[in-house]
Amino acid sequence: MDLSRHAHRKDEHLSLAEKFYTPTAASQFDQLRFIHQSLPEISLTDVDFSTQLGPLSLKVPLMIEAMTGGSPRTGVVNAQLGRIAAATGMAVASGSQSIALKDEQAIPTFTSLRENNPDGLVFANIGAGHDVRAAKRAVQMLAANALEIHVNTAQELVMPEGDRDFHWLDNIGNIVAALDVPVIVKEVGFGMAQETLQKLQHIGVKLVDLGGRGGTNFVDIENFRRHQKELNYLDTWGQSTVESLLEARQQPDLQVIATGGVRQPLDAAKALALGARVVGSAGQILHSLIKTDEATTTAMLLDWQVGLQTIMTLLGTTDLTQLRQQRLLLSPELINYCQQRQLTY
Ligand SMILES: Cc1cc2nc3c(=O)[nH]c(=O)nc-3n(C[C@H](O)[C@H](O)[C@H](O)COP(=O)(O)O)c2cc1C
């Protein structure tokens, strides 16, 4: 594809993600409830929410998920996201580096993420069609601590210029075997089911980002870019973030990042209680950055951390292992989902 069109697409994604942003998400966190504990017998300062993702230690179990890079405007956003990550101690992922692998001029729009977050955790990001050489180059470009490989069939198929061939599994297996940083296989908002997770585990994948339905919706975004909305019927496609978490519980050896429609610390706490090691957010952070500014967005994410500590205190859980032992109440709809999918909770 023409490189200037590719860069333009990156700008359109930012604008359209914001156009379709809604304050309430359909990720189904509202269909889960914690049980309040009146006598938690801990103090807020006892709470330690540090977490482990493969070999990586994260001070904070929240991360800024993959969004952008590839055009001058998105290079500025990556610089902002890098500074926000550094100020909040959160890991941050780059948007797909595909364009920078084809055009060296685009590289600075990605490296601004690392330059502004020299000591933090930065994850590189490529599509699942790239080979081992490209994967290594993407990691090296950002001195990345991990590589995300996104799997985005629904987005590609709705995108007029998107891929139509999806033989990815062997390629992902080769990258996992060849890289010396952890590899995370990541959905982009359509969720993952047991069948997918089993296939990934079979080829040696240990880390996944479930990227569930309910937040940023790439069917809406790509449909809008088509200027014809004939694929609108796919806009509820996929498993919600909560459904994906329930699916992933059946593969306890996989470590999970939960992303998709996270809007507030209570959503994050529920995702962590359902088994996520880390909770990611993209659309909400972008919305804050566009509607307010970098300082306000940094403050929001620091507030999320205090909010998470507050919820863990209410539950009497001093760490994430204890939080994972909390049993949530599921709505009848989620119970029905578990029954039909034969998921145990
Ligand atoms: C503007 C924008 C661009 C995105 N670009 C990428 C990308 O390049 N690679 C990727 O893996 N995910 C990408 N995503 C998907 C997010 O990382 C995330 O999986 C998805 O948006 C669901 O999370 P959310 O509901 O918090 O936005 C993008 C999301 C947004 C909002």
Coordinates of C-alpha atoms and ligand atoms in Angstrom, one line a residue:
M1 CA 0.0 0.0 0.0
D2 CA 1.0 3.6 -0.7
L3 CA 3.0 4.8 2.4
S4 CA 1.3 8.2 2.7
R5 CA -2.1 6.4 2.7
H6 CA -0.8 4.1 5.4
A7 CA 0.2 7.1 7.5
H8 CA -3.1 8.8 6.8
R9 CA -4.9 5.6 8.1
K10 CA -3.1 6.0 11.4
D11 CA -4.4 9.6 11.8
E12 CA -7.9 8.4 10.8
H13 CA -7.8 5.6 13.5
L14 CA -7.1 8.2 16.2
S15 CA -9.9 10.5 15.1
L16 CA -12.4 7.6 14.5
A17 CA -11.6 5.9 17.8
E18 CA -12.5 9.2 19.5
K19 CA -15.6 9.7 17.3
F20 CA -17.0 6.3 18.3
Y21 CA -15.9 6.5 22.0
T22 CA -18.7 6.1 24.5
P23 CA -18.3 6.6 28.3
T24 CA -20.1 3.3 29.0
A25 CA -18.6 0.2 27.4
A26 CA -20.1 -3.1 26.4
S27 CA -17.3 -5.1 27.9
Q28 CA -19.8 -6.6 30.5
F29 CA -17.9 -5.5 33.7
D30 CA -21.2 -4.3 34.9
Q31 CA -22.4 -7.9 34.9
L32 CA -20.0 -8.8 37.7
R33 CA -20.2 -7.9 41.4
F34 CA -17.8 -8.1 44.3
I35 CA -18.9 -9.0 47.7
H36 CA -18.2 -6.2 50.2
Q37 CA -16.2 -7.1 53.3
S38 CA -17.0 -4.8 56.3
L39 CA -14.0 -6.1 58.3
P40 CA -11.1 -6.3 55.9
E41 CA -8.5 -6.1 58.7
I42 CA -5.9 -4.3 56.5
S43 CA -4.8 -0.8 55.8
L44 CA -4.6 0.8 52.4
T45 CA -0.8 1.1 52.7
D46 CA -0.6 -2.8 53.0
V47 CA -1.8 -3.1 49.4
D48 CA 0.9 -4.2 47.0
F49 CA -0.5 -4.6 43.4
S50 CA 2.8 -5.3 41.7
T51 CA 2.5 -8.1 39.2
Q52 CA 4.5 -10.5 37.0
L53 CA 4.1 -11.0 33.3
G54 CA 6.4 -13.9 32.2
P55 CA 9.9 -12.7 33.2
L56 CA 8.8 -9.0 33.5
S57 CA 8.0 -7.4 36.8
L58 CA 5.4 -4.6 36.7
K59 CA 5.1 -2.1 39.5
V60 CA 1.5 -1.4 38.4
P61 CA -0.9 -3.9 36.9
L62 CA -2.3 -1.4 34.4
M63 CA -0.9 -0.6 31.0
I64 CA -1.3 1.7 28.1
E65 CA -2.3 -0.5 25.2
A66 CA -1.1 -0.3 21.6
M67 CA -2.4 2.6 19.6
T68 CA -0.3 4.5 17.3
G69 CA 2.7 5.8 15.4
G70 CA 3.4 6.3 11.7
S71 CA 2.5 9.9 11.0
P72 CA 3.7 13.2 12.4
R73 CA 0.6 13.6 14.5
T74 CA 0.8 10.1 15.9
G75 CA 4.5 10.6 16.7
V76 CA 3.5 13.5 19.0
V77 CA 0.9 11.2 20.7
N78 CA 3.5 8.5 21.2
A79 CA 5.8 11.0 22.9
Q80 CA 2.9 12.0 25.2
L81 CA 2.2 8.3 25.9
G82 CA 5.8 7.7 26.7
R83 CA 5.9 10.6 29.2
I84 CA 2.6 9.4 30.8
A85 CA 4.0 5.9 31.1
A86 CA 7.1 7.2 32.8
A87 CA 5.1 9.4 35.2
T88 CA 2.7 6.6 36.1
G89 CA 5.1 3.6 36.2
M90 CA 2.8 1.9 33.7
A91 CA 4.0 -0.3 30.8
V92 CA 3.2 1.1 27.4
A93 CA 2.8 -0.6 24.0
S94 CA 3.5 0.9 20.6
G95 CA 1.0 0.9 17.8
S96 CA 1.7 -1.4 14.9
Q97 CA 5.3 -0.8 13.6
S98 CA 4.5 -2.2 10.2
I99 CA 4.8 1.2 8.5
A100 CA 8.2 1.8 10.1
L101 CA 9.5 -1.6 8.9
K102 CA 8.7 -0.4 5.3
D103 CA 9.7 3.3 5.6
E104 CA 12.6 4.4 7.7
Q105 CA 11.2 8.0 7.8
A106 CA 8.4 6.7 10.0
I107 CA 10.8 5.3 12.7
P108 CA 11.0 8.5 14.8
T109 CA 7.2 8.5 15.2
F110 CA 7.6 5.3 17.1
T111 CA 10.9 5.8 18.9
S112 CA 9.4 8.9 20.6
L113 CA 7.7 6.4 22.8
R114 CA 11.0 5.0 24.1
E115 CA 12.8 8.3 24.2
N116 CA 10.3 9.7 26.5
N117 CA 10.2 6.6 28.7
P118 CA 13.8 5.5 28.7
D119 CA 13.6 3.3 31.9
G120 CA 10.1 1.9 31.7
L121 CA 8.6 -1.1 30.1
V122 CA 7.9 -0.6 26.4
F123 CA 6.3 -3.3 24.2
A124 CA 6.8 -3.4 20.4
N125 CA 3.9 -4.3 18.1
I126 CA 3.5 -6.0 14.7
G127 CA 0.8 -7.9 12.8
A128 CA 0.9 -11.7 12.7
G129 CA 1.9 -11.8 9.0
H130 CA 5.4 -10.4 9.7
D131 CA 8.4 -12.8 9.8
V132 CA 11.0 -13.4 12.4
R133 CA 13.4 -10.8 10.9
A134 CA 10.7 -8.1 11.1
A135 CA 9.8 -9.1 14.6
K136 CA 13.4 -8.7 15.8
R137 CA 13.7 -5.4 14.0
A138 CA 10.5 -4.1 15.7
V139 CA 11.9 -5.0 19.1
Q140 CA 15.3 -3.5 18.4
M141 CA 13.7 -0.3 17.1
L142 CA 12.2 0.4 20.5
A143 CA 14.7 -1.5 22.7
A144 CA 11.5 -3.2 23.7
N145 CA 11.0 -5.4 26.7
A146 CA 8.4 -7.6 24.9
L147 CA 6.7 -7.9 21.5
E148 CA 3.0 -7.9 20.9
I149 CA 1.8 -9.7 17.8
H150 CA -1.7 -8.5 17.0
V151 CA -4.3 -10.8 15.4
N152 CA -7.0 -8.8 13.9
T153 CA -9.0 -10.8 11.3
A154 CA -12.2 -8.9 11.9
Q155 CA -10.5 -5.5 11.3
E156 CA -8.6 -6.7 8.2
L157 CA -11.7 -8.1 6.6
V158 CA -13.7 -5.0 7.1
M159 CA -10.8 -2.8 5.9
P160 CA -11.0 -2.4 2.1
E161 CA -7.2 -2.5 1.8
G162 CA -6.9 -5.2 4.5
D163 CA -5.5 -8.7 4.4
R164 CA -7.6 -11.6 3.1
D165 CA -5.2 -14.5 4.0
F166 CA -4.9 -15.6 7.6
H167 CA -2.4 -18.4 7.9
W168 CA -0.7 -17.1 10.9
L169 CA -0.1 -19.9 13.4
D170 CA 3.2 -21.3 12.2
N171 CA 4.6 -17.8 11.8
I172 CA 3.6 -16.9 15.3
G173 CA 5.2 -20.1 16.6
N174 CA 8.5 -19.3 14.7
I175 CA 8.6 -15.8 16.2
V176 CA 8.0 -17.1 19.8
A177 CA 10.8 -19.6 19.3
A178 CA 13.3 -17.1 17.9
L179 CA 12.9 -14.0 20.1
D180 CA 14.7 -13.5 23.3
V181 CA 12.0 -11.2 24.7
P182 CA 8.5 -12.4 25.8
V183 CA 5.9 -12.5 23.0
I184 CA 2.3 -11.5 23.7
V185 CA -0.4 -12.5 21.2
K186 CA -3.0 -9.8 21.2
E187 CA -6.6 -9.4 19.9
V188 CA -7.7 -5.8 19.0
G189 CA -11.2 -5.8 20.4
F190 CA -13.0 -9.0 19.4
G191 CA -11.9 -11.2 22.3
M192 CA -10.5 -14.7 22.4
A193 CA -12.1 -18.0 23.0
Q194 CA -10.8 -21.3 24.4
E195 CA -10.3 -22.7 20.9
T196 CA -7.9 -19.8 20.0
L197 CA -6.1 -20.0 23.4
Q198 CA -5.6 -23.7 23.0
K199 CA -4.1 -23.3 19.5
L200 CA -1.7 -20.6 20.8
Q201 CA -0.7 -22.6 23.8
H202 CA 0.0 -25.5 21.5
I203 CA 2.6 -23.5 19.6
G204 CA 4.4 -22.3 22.7
V205 CA 2.6 -19.0 23.4
K206 CA 2.6 -18.2 27.1
L207 CA 1.3 -14.6 27.1
V208 CA -1.9 -13.3 25.5
D209 CA -3.9 -10.0 25.5
L210 CA -7.5 -11.0 25.2
G211 CA -8.5 -7.6 23.6
G212 CA -12.2 -8.1 24.2
R213 CA -15.3 -6.6 22.6
G214 CA -16.9 -3.7 24.3
G215 CA -14.6 -0.7 24.0
T216 CA -12.9 0.5 20.8
N217 CA -14.6 -1.2 17.9
F218 CA -12.6 -1.7 14.7
V219 CA -15.7 -2.8 12.7
D220 CA -17.2 0.6 13.3
I221 CA -13.9 2.4 12.6
E222 CA -13.1 0.5 9.4
N223 CA -16.7 0.6 8.2
F224 CA -16.7 4.3 8.5
R225 CA -13.5 4.5 6.5
R226 CA -15.2 2.5 3.7
H227 CA -17.7 5.4 3.4
Q228 CA -20.4 2.6 3.0
K229 CA -21.6 0.8 6.1
E230 CA -22.5 -2.5 4.5
L231 CA -20.7 -4.5 7.1
N232 CA -22.5 -2.8 10.1
Y233 CA -24.0 -6.2 11.0
L234 CA -20.6 -7.2 12.3
D235 CA -20.4 -4.5 15.0
T236 CA -21.3 -6.8 17.8
W237 CA -19.0 -9.6 16.6
G238 CA -16.8 -11.3 19.2
Q239 CA -16.5 -12.1 22.8
S240 CA -16.6 -9.3 25.4
T241 CA -13.6 -8.8 27.6
V242 CA -15.4 -10.5 30.5
E243 CA -16.4 -13.5 28.4
S244 CA -12.8 -13.7 27.2
L245 CA -11.6 -13.7 30.7
L246 CA -14.0 -16.5 31.6
E247 CA -12.8 -18.5 28.6
A248 CA -9.1 -17.9 29.5
R249 CA -9.7 -19.3 33.0
Q250 CA -9.8 -22.8 31.4
Q251 CA -6.2 -22.4 30.3
P252 CA -4.6 -21.4 33.7
D253 CA -1.0 -21.8 32.3
L254 CA -1.5 -18.9 30.0
Q255 CA -0.8 -15.4 31.5
V256 CA -3.4 -12.9 30.5
I257 CA -3.6 -9.1 29.8
A258 CA -7.2 -8.0 29.7
T259 CA -8.0 -5.1 27.4
G260 CA -11.2 -3.9 25.9
G261 CA -13.6 -1.3 27.3
V262 CA -11.8 -0.6 30.6
R263 CA -13.2 2.7 31.7
Q264 CA -12.5 2.8 35.5
P265 CA -10.5 1.2 38.3
L266 CA -13.5 -1.0 39.2
D267 CA -13.4 -2.6 35.7
A268 CA -9.7 -3.2 36.2
A269 CA -10.2 -4.8 39.7
K270 CA -12.8 -7.2 38.3
A271 CA -10.5 -8.2 35.4
L272 CA -7.7 -8.9 37.9
A273 CA -10.0 -10.9 40.1
L274 CA -11.0 -13.0 37.1
G275 CA -7.4 -13.8 36.5
A276 CA -5.7 -11.1 34.5
R277 CA -2.1 -10.3 35.3
V278 CA -2.3 -6.9 33.8
V279 CA -5.2 -4.7 32.6
G280 CA -4.8 -2.6 29.5
S281 CA -6.6 0.4 28.2
A282 CA -6.4 2.3 24.9
G283 CA -9.6 4.1 24.0
Q284 CA -10.2 5.7 27.4
I285 CA -6.7 7.0 27.6
L286 CA -6.8 8.4 24.1
H287 CA -10.2 10.0 24.9
S288 CA -8.7 11.7 27.9
L289 CA -5.6 12.9 25.9
I290 CA -7.8 14.3 23.1
K291 CA -10.4 15.9 25.4
T292 CA -8.1 17.2 28.1
D293 CA -4.3 17.1 28.1
E294 CA -1.2 15.1 29.1
A295 CA -1.1 16.3 32.7
T296 CA -4.9 15.5 33.2
T297 CA -4.4 12.1 31.6
T298 CA -1.4 11.3 33.9
A299 CA -3.5 12.4 36.9
M300 CA -6.4 10.2 35.8
L301 CA -4.1 7.1 35.6
L302 CA -2.6 7.9 39.0
D303 CA -6.2 8.1 40.3
W304 CA -6.9 4.7 38.8
Q305 CA -4.0 3.3 40.8
V306 CA -5.4 4.8 44.0
G307 CA -8.8 3.5 43.0
L308 CA -7.5 0.0 42.6
Q309 CA -5.8 0.1 46.0
T310 CA -9.1 1.4 47.5
I311 CA -11.1 -1.5 46.0
M312 CA -8.4 -4.0 47.2
T313 CA -8.7 -2.5 50.7
L314 CA -12.5 -2.8 50.6
L315 CA -12.0 -6.5 49.8
G316 CA -9.3 -7.1 52.4
T317 CA -6.9 -8.2 49.7
T318 CA -3.3 -7.1 50.1
D319 CA -2.0 -8.5 46.8
L320 CA -3.2 -9.7 43.4
T321 CA -3.0 -13.4 44.4
Q322 CA -5.6 -12.7 47.1
L323 CA -7.6 -10.6 44.7
R324 CA -7.8 -13.5 42.3
Q325 CA -9.2 -15.6 45.1
Q326 CA -12.3 -13.3 45.4
R327 CA -15.3 -14.9 43.9
L328 CA -17.4 -12.5 41.9
L329 CA -21.1 -12.7 41.4
L330 CA -22.0 -13.3 37.7
S331 CA -25.2 -12.0 36.1
P332 CA -27.7 -14.6 34.7
E333 CA -26.4 -13.7 31.2
L334 CA -22.9 -14.6 32.1
I335 CA -24.0 -17.8 33.9
N336 CA -25.8 -18.7 30.7
Y337 CA -22.7 -18.0 28.6
C338 CA -20.6 -20.2 30.9
Q339 CA -23.1 -23.0 30.7
Q340 CA -23.4 -23.0 26.9
R341 CA -19.6 -22.7 26.6
Q342 CA -19.1 -25.3 29.3
L343 CA -16.8 -23.0 31.3
T344 CA -16.2 -23.6 34.9
Y345 CA -16.0 -20.6 37.3
Ligands
LIG1 C1 -6.5 4.6 17.8 C2 -6.2 3.2 18.1 C3 -5.3 2.5 17.4 C4 -5.0 1.2 17.6 N1 -3.9 0.5 16.9 C5 -3.5 -0.7 17.3 C6 -2.4 -1.3 16.8 O1 -1.7 -0.7 15.9 N2 -2.0 -2.5 17.2 C7 -2.7 -3.2 18.1 O2 -2.3 -4.3 18.5 N3 -3.8 -2.6 18.7 C8 -4.2 -1.4 18.3 N4 -5.4 -0.9 18.9 C9 -6.2 -1.7 19.8 C10 -5.9 -1.5 21.3 O3 -4.6 -1.8 21.6 C11 -6.9 -2.3 22.1 O4 -6.7 -3.7 22.0 C12 -8.4 -2.0 21.7 O5 -8.5 -0.7 21.4 C13 -9.3 -2.4 22.9 O6 -9.1 -1.6 24.0 P1 -9.9 -0.3 24.4 O7 -11.3 -0.6 24.4 O8 -9.4 0.1 25.8 O9 -9.6 0.8 23.4 C14 -5.7 0.5 18.6 C15 -6.6 1.1 19.4 C16 -6.9 2.5 19.1 C17 -7.9 3.2 20.0

